[in-house]
PDB file of C-alpha atoms in Angstrom:
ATOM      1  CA  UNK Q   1      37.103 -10.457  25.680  1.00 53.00           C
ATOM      2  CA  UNK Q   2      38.780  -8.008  23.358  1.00 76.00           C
ATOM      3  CA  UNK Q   3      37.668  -4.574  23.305  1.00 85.00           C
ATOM      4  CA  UNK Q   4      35.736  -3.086  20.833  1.00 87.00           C
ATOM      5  CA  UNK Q   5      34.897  -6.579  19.378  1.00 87.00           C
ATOM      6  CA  UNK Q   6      31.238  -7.517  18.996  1.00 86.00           C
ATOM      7  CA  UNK Q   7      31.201  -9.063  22.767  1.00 88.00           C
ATOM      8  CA  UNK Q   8      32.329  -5.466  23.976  1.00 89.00           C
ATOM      9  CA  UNK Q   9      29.544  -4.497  21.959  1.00 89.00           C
ATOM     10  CA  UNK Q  10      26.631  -6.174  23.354  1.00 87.00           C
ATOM     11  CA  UNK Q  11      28.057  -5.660  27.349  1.00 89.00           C
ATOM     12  CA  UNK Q  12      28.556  -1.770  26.472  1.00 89.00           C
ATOM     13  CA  UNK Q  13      25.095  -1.275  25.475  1.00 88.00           C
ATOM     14  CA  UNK Q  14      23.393  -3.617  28.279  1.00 88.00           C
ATOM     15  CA  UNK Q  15      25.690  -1.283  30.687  1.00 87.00           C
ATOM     16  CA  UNK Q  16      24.489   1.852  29.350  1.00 87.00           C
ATOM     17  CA  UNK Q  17      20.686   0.209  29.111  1.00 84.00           C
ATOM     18  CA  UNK Q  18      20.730  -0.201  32.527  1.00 82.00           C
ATOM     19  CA  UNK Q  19      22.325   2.665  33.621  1.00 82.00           C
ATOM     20  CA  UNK Q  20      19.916   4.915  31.811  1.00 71.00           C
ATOM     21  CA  UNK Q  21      17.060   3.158  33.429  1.00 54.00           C
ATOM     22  CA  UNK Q  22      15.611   0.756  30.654  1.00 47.00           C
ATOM     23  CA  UNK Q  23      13.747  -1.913  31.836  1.00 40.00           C
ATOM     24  CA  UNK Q  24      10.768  -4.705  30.423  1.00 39.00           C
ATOM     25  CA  UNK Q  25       8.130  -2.035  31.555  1.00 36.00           C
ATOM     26  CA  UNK Q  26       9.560   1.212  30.493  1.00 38.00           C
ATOM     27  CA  UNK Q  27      12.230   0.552  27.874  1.00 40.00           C
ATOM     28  CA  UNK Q  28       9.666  -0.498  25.321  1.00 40.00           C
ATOM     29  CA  UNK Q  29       8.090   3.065  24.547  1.00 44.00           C
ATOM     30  CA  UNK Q  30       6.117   1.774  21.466  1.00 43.00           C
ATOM     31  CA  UNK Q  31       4.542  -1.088  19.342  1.00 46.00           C
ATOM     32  CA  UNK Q  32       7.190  -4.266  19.479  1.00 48.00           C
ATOM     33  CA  UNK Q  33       7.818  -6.375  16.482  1.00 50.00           C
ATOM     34  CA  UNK Q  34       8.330 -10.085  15.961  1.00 53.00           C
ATOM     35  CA  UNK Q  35      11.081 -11.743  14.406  1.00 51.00           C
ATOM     36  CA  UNK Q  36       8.793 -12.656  11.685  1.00 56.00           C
ATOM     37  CA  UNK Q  37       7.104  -8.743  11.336  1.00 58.00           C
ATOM     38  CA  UNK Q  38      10.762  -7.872  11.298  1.00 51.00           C
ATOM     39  CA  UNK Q  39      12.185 -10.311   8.297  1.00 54.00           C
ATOM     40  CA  UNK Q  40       9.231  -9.171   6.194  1.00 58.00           C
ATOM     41  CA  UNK Q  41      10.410  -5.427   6.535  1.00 55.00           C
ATOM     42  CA  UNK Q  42      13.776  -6.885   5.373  1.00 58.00           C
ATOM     43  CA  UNK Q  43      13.025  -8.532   2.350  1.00 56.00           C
ATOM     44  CA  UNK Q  44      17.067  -8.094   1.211  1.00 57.00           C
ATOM     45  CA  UNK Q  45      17.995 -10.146   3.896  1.00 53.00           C
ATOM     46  CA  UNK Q  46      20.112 -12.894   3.165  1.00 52.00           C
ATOM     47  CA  UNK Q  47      19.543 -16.155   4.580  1.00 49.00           C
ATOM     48  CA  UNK Q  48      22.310 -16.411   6.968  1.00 51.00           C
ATOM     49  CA  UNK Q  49      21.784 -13.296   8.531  1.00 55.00           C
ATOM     50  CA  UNK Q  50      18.123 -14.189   9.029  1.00 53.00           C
ATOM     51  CA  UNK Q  51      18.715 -17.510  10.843  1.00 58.00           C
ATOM     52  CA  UNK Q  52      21.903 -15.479  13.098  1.00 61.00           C
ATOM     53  CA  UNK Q  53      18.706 -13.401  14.298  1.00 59.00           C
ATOM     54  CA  UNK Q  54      17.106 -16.374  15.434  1.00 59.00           C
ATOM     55  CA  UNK Q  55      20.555 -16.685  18.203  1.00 62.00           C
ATOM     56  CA  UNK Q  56      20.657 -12.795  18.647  1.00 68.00           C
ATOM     57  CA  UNK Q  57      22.365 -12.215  22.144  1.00 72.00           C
ATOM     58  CA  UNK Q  58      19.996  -9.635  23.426  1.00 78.00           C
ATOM     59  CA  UNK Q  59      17.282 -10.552  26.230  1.00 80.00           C
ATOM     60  CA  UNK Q  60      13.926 -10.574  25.173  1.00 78.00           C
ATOM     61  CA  UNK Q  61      12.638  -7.671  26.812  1.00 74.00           C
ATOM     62  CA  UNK Q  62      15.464  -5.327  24.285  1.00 83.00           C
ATOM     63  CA  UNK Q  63      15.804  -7.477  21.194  1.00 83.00           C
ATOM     64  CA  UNK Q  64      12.255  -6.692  20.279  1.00 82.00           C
ATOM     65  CA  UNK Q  65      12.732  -3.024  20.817  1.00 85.00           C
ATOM     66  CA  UNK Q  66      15.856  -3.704  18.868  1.00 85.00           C
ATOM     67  CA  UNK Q  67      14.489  -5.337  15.866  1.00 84.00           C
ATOM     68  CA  UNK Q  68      11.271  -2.333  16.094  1.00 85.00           C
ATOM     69  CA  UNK Q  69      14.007   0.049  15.669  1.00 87.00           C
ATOM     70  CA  UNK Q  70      16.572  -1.517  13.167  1.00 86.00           C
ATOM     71  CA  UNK Q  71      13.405  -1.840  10.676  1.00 86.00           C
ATOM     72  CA  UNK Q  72      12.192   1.483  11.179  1.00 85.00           C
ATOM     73  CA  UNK Q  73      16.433   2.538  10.306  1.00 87.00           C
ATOM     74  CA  UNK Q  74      16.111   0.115   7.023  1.00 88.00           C
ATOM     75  CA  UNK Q  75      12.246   2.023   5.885  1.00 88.00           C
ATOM     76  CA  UNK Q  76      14.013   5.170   6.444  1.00 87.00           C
ATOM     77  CA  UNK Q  77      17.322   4.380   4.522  1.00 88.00           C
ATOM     78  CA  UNK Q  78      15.383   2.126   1.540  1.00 90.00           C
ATOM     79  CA  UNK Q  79      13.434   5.684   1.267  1.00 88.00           C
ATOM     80  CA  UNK Q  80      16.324   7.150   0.385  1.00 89.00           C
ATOM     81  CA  UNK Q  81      17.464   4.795  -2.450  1.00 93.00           C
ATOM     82  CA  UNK Q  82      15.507   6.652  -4.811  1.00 93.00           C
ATOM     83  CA  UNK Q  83      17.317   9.633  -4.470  1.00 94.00           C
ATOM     84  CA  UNK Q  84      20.928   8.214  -4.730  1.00 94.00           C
ATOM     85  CA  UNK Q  85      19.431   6.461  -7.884  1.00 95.00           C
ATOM     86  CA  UNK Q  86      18.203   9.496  -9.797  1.00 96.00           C
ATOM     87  CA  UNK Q  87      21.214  11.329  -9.334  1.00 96.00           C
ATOM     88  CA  UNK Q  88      23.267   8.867 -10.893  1.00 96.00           C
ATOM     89  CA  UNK Q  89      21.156   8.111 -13.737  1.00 96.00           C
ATOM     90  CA  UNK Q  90      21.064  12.209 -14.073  1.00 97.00           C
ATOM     91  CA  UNK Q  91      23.972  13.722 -12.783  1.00 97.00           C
ATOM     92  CA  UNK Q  92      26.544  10.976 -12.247  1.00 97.00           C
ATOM     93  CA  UNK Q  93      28.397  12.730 -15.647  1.00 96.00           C
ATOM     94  CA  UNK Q  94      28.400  16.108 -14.260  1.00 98.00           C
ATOM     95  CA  UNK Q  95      29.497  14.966 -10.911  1.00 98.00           C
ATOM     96  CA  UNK Q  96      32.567  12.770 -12.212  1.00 97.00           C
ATOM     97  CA  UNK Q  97      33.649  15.644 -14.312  1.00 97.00           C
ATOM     98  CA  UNK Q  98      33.233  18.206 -10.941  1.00 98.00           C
ATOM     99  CA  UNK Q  99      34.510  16.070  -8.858  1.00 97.00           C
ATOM    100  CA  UNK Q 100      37.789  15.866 -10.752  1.00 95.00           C
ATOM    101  CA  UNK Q 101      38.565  19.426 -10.629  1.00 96.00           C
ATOM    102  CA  UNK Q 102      38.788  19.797  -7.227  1.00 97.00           C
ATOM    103  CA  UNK Q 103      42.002  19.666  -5.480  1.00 96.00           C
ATOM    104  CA  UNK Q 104      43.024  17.230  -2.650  1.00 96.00           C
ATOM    105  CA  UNK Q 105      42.568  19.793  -0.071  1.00 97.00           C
ATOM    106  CA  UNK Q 106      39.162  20.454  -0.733  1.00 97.00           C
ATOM    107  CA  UNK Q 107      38.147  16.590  -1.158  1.00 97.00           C
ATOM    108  CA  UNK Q 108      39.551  16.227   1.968  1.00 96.00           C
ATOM    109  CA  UNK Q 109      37.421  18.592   3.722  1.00 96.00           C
ATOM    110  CA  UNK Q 110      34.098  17.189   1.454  1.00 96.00           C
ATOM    111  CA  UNK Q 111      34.663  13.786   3.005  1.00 95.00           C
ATOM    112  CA  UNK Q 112      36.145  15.103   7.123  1.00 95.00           C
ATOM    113  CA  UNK Q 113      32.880  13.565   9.064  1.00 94.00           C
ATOM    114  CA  UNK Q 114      32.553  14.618  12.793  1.00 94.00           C
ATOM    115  CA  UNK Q 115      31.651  11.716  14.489  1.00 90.00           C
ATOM    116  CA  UNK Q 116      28.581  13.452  15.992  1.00 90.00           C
ATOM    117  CA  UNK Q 117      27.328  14.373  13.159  1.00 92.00           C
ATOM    118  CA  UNK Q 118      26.604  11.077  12.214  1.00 90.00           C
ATOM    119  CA  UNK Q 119      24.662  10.075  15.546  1.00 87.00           C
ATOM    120  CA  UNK Q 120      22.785  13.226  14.820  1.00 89.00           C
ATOM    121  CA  UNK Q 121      21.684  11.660  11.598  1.00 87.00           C
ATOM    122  CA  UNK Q 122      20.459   8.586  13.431  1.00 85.00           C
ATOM    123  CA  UNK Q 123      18.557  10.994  16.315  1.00 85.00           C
ATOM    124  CA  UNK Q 124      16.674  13.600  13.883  1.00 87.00           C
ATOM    125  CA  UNK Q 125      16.278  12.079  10.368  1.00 82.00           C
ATOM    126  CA  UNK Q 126      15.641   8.355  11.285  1.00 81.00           C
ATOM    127  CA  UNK Q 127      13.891   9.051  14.869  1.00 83.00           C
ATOM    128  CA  UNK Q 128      16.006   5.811  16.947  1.00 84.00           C
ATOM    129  CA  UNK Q 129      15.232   5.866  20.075  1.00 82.00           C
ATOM    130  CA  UNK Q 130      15.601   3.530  23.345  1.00 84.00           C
ATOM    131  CA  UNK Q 131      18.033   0.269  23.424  1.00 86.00           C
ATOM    132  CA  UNK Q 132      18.890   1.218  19.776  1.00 88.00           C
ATOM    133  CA  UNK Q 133      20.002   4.144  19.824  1.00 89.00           C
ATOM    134  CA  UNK Q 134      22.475   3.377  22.796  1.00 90.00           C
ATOM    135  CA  UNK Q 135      23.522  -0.184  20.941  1.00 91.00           C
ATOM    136  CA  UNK Q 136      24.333   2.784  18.114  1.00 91.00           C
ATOM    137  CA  UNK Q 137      26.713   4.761  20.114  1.00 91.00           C
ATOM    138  CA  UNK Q 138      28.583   1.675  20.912  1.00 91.00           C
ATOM    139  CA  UNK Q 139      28.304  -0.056  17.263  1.00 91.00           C
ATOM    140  CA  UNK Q 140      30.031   3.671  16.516  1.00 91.00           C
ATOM    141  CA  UNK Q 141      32.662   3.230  18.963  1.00 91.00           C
ATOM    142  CA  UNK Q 142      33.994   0.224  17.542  1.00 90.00           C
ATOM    143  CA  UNK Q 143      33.915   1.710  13.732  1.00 89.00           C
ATOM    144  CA  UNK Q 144      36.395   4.299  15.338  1.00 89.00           C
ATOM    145  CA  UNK Q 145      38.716   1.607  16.433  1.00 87.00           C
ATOM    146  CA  UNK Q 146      37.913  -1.324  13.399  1.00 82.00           C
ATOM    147  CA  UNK Q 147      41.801  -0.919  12.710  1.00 80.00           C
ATOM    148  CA  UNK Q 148      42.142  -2.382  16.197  1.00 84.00           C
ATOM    149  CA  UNK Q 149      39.481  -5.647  15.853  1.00 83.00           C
ATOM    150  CA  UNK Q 150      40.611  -6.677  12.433  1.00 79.00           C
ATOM    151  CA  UNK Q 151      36.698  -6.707  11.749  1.00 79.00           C
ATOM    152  CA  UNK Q 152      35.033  -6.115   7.694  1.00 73.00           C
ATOM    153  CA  UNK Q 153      31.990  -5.350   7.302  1.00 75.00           C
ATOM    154  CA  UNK Q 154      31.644  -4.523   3.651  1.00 80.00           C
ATOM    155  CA  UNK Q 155      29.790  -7.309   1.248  1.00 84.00           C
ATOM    156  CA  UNK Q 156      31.821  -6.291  -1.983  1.00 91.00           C
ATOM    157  CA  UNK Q 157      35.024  -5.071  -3.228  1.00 92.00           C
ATOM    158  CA  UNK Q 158      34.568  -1.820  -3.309  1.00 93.00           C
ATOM    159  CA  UNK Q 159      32.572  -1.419   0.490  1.00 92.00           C
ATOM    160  CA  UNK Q 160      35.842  -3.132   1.569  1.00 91.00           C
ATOM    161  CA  UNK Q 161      38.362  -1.219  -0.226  1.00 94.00           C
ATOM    162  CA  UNK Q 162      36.084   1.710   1.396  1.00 94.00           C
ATOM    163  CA  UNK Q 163      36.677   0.675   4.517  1.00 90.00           C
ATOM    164  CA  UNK Q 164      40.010   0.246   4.123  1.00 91.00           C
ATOM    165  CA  UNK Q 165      40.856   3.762   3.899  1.00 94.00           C
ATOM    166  CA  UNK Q 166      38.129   4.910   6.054  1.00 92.00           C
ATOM    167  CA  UNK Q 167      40.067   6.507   9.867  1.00 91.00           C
ATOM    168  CA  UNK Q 168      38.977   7.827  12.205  1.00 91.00           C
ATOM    169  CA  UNK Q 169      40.968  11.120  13.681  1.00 90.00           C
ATOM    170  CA  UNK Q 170      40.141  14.217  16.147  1.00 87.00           C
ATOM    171  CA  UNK Q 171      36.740  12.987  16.281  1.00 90.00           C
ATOM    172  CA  UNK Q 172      36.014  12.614  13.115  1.00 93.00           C
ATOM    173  CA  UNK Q 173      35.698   9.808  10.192  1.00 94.00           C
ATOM    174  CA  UNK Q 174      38.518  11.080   7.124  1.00 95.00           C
ATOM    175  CA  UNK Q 175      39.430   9.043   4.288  1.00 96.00           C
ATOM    176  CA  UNK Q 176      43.064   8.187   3.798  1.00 96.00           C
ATOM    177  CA  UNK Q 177      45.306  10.857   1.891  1.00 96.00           C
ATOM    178  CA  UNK Q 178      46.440   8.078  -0.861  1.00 96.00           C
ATOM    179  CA  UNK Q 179      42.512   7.375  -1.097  1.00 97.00           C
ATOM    180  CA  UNK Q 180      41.862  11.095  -2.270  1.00 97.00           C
ATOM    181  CA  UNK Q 181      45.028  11.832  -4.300  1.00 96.00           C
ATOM    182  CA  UNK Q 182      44.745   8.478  -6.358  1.00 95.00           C
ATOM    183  CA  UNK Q 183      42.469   8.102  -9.345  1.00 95.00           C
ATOM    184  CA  UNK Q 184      41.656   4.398  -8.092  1.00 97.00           C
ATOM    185  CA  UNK Q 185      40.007   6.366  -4.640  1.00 97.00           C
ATOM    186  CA  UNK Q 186      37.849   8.659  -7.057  1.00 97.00           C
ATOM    187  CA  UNK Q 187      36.331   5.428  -8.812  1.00 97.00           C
ATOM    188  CA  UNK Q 188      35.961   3.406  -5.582  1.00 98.00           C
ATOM    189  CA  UNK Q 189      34.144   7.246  -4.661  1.00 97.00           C
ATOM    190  CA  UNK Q 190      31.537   6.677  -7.654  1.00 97.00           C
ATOM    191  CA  UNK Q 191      30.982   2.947  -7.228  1.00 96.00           C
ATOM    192  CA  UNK Q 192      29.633   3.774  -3.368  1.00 96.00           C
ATOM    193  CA  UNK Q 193      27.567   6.421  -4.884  1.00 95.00           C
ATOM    194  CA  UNK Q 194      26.128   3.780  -7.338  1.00 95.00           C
ATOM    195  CA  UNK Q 195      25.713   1.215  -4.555  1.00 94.00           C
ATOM    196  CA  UNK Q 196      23.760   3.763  -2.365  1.00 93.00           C
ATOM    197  CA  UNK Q 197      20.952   3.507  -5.323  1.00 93.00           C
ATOM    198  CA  UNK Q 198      20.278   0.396  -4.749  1.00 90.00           C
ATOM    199  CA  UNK Q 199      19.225  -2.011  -6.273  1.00 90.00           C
ATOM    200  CA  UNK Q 200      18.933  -3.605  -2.409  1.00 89.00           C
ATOM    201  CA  UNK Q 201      19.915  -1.603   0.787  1.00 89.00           C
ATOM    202  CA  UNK Q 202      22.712  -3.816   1.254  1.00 84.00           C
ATOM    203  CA  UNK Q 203      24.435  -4.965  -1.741  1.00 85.00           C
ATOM    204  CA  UNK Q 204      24.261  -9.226  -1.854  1.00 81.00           C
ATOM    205  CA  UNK Q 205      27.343 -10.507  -0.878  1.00 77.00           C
ATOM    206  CA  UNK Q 206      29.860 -11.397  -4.277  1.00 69.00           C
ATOM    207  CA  UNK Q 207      32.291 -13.900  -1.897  1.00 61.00           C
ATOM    208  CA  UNK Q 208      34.424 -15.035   1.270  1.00 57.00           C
ATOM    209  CA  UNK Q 209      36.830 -12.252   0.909  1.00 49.00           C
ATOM    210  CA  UNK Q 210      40.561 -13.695   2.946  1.00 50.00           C
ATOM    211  CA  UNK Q 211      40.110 -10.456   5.282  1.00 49.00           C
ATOM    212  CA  UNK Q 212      36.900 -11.160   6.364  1.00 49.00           C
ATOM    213  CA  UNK Q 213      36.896 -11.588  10.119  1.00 49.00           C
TER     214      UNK Q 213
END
């Protein structure tokens, strides 16, 4: 097993779920969902990734806390699509024509992301608690070393083109400096923005991309 891959993954968070004390009678803190509760919450599901469920690794006694939690994180985020939509259809202009103007310096310190900032996301705006939140920490560890596993997770293009240039440094998620002084890393910038609104949470897949992994 190679680090940081998706089997590091799952053994990571069992470790930590047992080391924090989770078990069948007191890691399940609140009302459990089935696998078919769960796929209606998820109606922008794609097939395949609905039938992978069906062979998800976890034990019983976590994968339905998991699957409670994931589609309380996908209500949370979906709620949210709204708002990335309006400001596109109202701002979008305004925001190209801002966004221009500023120098590389100041881009780069717009898009500098301390790591903990984003599990603080997860903890107060979303509420994830139990097995999911620790499977979180360790799905966050491997982002920080994707370079390493060769891994994509993006559906289109310009997710993967994203992620591309997305590094990790001093604890914190930066974009690449020939991301923020190109023009091609400012339009990649607006398309993500668009995505964000939706139409789906996760945009439908457009193709096997030859870096997929």
């Amino acid at each position: 097993m190679r680090k940081y891959e998706d089997t590091w993954v799952v053994d990571r968070t069992m470790f930590e779920y047992v080391n924090q004390g989770g078990c069948s009678c007191c890691g399940v803190t609140h009302t459990i969902m089935n696998l078919a509760d769960f796929a209606s919450k998820c109606s922008d599901w794609e097939t395949d990734d609905e039938n992978k469920e069906q062979f998800s690794p976890w034990p019983m006694f976590i994968h339905e806390e998991i699957l409670t939690e994931r589609a309380r994180l996908r209500m949370a985020m979906k709620a949210d699509m709204n708002k990335y939509k309006d400001f596109v259809e109202t701002h979008m202009k305004g925001f190209i024509d801002w966004w221009s103007r500023l120098g590389e310096n100041t881009k780069t310190r717009i898009f500098q992301l301390p790591s903990e900032e984003v599990l603080s996301y997860f903890r107060i705006q979303t509420k994830v608690k139990g097995s999911y939140e620790i499977l979180l920490c360790a799905i966050l560890e491997q982002i920080r070393h994707f370079q390493e596993t060769g891994y994509t997770d993006g559906r289109v293009a310009a997710e993967l083109f994203f992620e591309k240039n997305l590094v990790h440094q001093r604890d914190s998620f930066v974009l690449d400096s020939q991301y923020i002084a190109n023009e091609a890393g400012d339009k990649n910038f607006f398309e993500m923005l668009t995505i964000l609104g939706g139409p789906k949470l996760l945009p439908v897949r457009t193709g096997t991309f030859k870096c997929e992994k």
